[in-house]
Coordinates of C-alpha atoms in Angstrom, one line a residue:
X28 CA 0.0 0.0 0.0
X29 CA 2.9 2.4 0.7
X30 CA 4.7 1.7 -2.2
X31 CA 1.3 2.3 -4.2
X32 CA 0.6 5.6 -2.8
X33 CA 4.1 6.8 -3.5
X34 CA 3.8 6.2 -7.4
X35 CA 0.8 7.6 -7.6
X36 CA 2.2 10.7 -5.8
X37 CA 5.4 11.2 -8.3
X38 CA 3.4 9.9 -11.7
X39 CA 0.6 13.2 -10.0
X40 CA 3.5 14.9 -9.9
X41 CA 2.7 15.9 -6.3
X42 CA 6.2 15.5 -5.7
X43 CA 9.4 15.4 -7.1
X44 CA 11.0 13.6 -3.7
X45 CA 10.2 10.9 -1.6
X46 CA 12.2 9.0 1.7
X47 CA 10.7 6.0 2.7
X48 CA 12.0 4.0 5.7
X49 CA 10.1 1.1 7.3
X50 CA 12.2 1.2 10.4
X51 CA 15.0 2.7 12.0
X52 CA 18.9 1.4 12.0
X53 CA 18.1 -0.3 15.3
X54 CA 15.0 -2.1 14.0
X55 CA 13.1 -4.1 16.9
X56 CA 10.8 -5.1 14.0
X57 CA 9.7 -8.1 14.1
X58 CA 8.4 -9.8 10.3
X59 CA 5.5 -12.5 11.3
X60 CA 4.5 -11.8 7.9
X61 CA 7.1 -13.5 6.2
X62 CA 7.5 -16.5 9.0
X63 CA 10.5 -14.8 10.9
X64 CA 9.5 -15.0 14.7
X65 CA 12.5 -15.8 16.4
X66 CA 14.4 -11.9 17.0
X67 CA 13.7 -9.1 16.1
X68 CA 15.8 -7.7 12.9
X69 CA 18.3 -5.6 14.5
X70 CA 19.2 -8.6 16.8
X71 CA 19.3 -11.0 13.9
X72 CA 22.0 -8.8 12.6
X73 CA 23.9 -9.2 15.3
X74 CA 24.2 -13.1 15.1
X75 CA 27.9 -14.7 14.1
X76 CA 28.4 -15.5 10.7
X77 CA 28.0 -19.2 11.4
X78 CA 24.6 -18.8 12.5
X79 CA 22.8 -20.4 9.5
X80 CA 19.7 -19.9 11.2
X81 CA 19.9 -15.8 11.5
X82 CA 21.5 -15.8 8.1
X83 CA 18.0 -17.9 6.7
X84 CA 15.9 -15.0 8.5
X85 CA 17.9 -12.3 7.4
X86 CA 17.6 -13.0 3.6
X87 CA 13.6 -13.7 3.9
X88 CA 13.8 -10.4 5.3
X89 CA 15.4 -8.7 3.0
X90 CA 14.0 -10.1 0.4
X91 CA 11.1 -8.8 1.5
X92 CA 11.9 -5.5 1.3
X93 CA 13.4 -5.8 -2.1
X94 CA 10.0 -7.2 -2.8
X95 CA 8.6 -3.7 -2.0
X96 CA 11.0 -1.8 -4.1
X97 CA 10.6 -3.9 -6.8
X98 CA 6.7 -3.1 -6.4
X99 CA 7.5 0.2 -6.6
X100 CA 10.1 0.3 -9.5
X101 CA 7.3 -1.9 -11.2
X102 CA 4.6 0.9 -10.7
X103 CA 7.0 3.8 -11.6
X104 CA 7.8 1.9 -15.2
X105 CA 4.0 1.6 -15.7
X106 CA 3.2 5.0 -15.9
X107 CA 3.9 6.6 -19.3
X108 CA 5.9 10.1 -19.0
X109 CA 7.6 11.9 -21.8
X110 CA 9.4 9.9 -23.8
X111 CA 10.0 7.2 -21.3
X112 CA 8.2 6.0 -18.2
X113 CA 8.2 7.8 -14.6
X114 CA 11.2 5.0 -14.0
X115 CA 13.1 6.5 -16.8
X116 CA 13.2 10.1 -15.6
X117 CA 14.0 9.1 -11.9
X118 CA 16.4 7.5 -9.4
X119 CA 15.7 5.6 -6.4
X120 CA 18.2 5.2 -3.8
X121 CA 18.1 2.3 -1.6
X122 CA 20.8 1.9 0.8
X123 CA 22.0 0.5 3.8
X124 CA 23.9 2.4 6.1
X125 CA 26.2 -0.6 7.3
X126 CA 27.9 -3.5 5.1
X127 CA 27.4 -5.9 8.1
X128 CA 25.7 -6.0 10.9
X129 CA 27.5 -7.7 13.6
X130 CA 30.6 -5.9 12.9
X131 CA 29.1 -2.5 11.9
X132 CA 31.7 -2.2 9.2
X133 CA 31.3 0.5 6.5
X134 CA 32.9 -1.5 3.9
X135 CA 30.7 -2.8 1.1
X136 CA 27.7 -1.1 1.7
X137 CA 24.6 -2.1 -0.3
X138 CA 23.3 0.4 -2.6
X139 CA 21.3 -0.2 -5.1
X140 CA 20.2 2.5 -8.2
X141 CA 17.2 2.2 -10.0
X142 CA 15.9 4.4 -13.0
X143 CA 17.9 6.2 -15.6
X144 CA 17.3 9.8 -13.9
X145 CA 16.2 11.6 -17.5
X146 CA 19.4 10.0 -19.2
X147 CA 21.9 10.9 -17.0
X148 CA 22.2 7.1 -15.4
X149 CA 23.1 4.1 -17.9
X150 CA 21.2 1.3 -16.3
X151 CA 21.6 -2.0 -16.0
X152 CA 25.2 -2.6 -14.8
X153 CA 26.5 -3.6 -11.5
X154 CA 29.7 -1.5 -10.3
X155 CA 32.3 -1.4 -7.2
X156 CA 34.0 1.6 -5.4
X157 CA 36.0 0.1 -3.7
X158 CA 36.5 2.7 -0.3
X159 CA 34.7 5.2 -1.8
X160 CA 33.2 8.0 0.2
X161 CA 29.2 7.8 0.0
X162 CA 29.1 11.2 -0.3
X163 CA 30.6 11.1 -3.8
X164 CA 27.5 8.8 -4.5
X165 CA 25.5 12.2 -3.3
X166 CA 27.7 14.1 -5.7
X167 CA 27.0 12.3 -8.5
X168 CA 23.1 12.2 -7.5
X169 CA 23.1 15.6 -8.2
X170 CA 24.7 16.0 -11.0
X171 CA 22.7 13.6 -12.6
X172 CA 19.9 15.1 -11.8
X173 CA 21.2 19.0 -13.0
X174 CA 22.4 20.5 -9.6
X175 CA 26.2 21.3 -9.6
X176 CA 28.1 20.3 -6.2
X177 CA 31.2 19.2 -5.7
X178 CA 30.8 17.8 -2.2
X179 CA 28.2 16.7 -0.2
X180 CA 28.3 16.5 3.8
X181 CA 31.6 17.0 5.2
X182 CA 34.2 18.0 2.7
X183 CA 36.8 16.0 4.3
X184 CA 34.9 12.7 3.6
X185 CA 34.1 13.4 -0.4
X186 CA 36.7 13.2 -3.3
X187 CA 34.0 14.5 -6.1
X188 CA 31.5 12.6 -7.8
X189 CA 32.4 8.6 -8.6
X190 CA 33.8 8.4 -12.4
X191 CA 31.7 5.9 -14.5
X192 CA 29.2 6.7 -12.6

């Protein structure tokens, strides 16, 4: 249902900017829903690596939330705009802000990029930055999307945007 009213309010053109979150970095969400009873997500992400079991939760879990963005990409490309879809002239940004839980490192984050942001973004390719500040992500972001920067956040923590990008 969220995912719904959030196409319907870009394709209105209501607005131009949306942040959905369904919990909070500390999630004590539990996901009934999709069978996972046991912990709640946050303390799932905590287990070792050799606990099979948390690792099984974990990736029902998350693959219900890719479910839901895939819901949403799937509504965005449905709706005709220009001379592409709604998809085509947008990005979505979904992220995580660690690359592992139980050591809260920051390497190998999880991002994914969806839509072609009016032309600016080639689709359809998977790329590493290795050690990259996520703030040249943000660069790039907006530059893609017309607005010159440089840096975003701290300066001290962003190189530029990310080349092939």
């Amino acid at each position: 249902a969220q995912v719904d009213v959030l196409a319907q309010a870009i394709g209105c053109d209501l607005t131009r900017v949306v942040s959905l979150q369904w919990s909070r970095a500390e999630s004590d969400r539990r996901h009934p829903w999709v069978g996972v009873t046991r912990d709640t997500h946050h303390g799932l992400s905590h287990a070792g690596d050799s606990d099979l079991a948390a690792k099984a939760d974990l990736i029902t879990i998350n693959t219900w939330y890719a479910t839901q963005l895939a819901s949403l990409l799937d509504r965005m490309k449905a709706v005709p705009e220009g001379d592409g879809t709604l998809l085509d002239h947008t990005v979505v940004l979904w992220v995580n802000e660690l690359g592992k839980g139980n050591t809260h490192t920051h390497d190998d984050i999880p991002i994914v990029l969806a839509g072609g942001a009016g032309g600016a973004l080639r689709t359809g390719r998977y790329l590493r930055f290795d050690r990259a500040p996520h703030g040249n992500l943000m660069v790039s972001l907006l530059n893609a999307l017309g607005i010159e920067a440089t840096t975003f956040g701290d300066p001290a923590h962003c190189t530029g945007p990310l080349a092939g990008l």
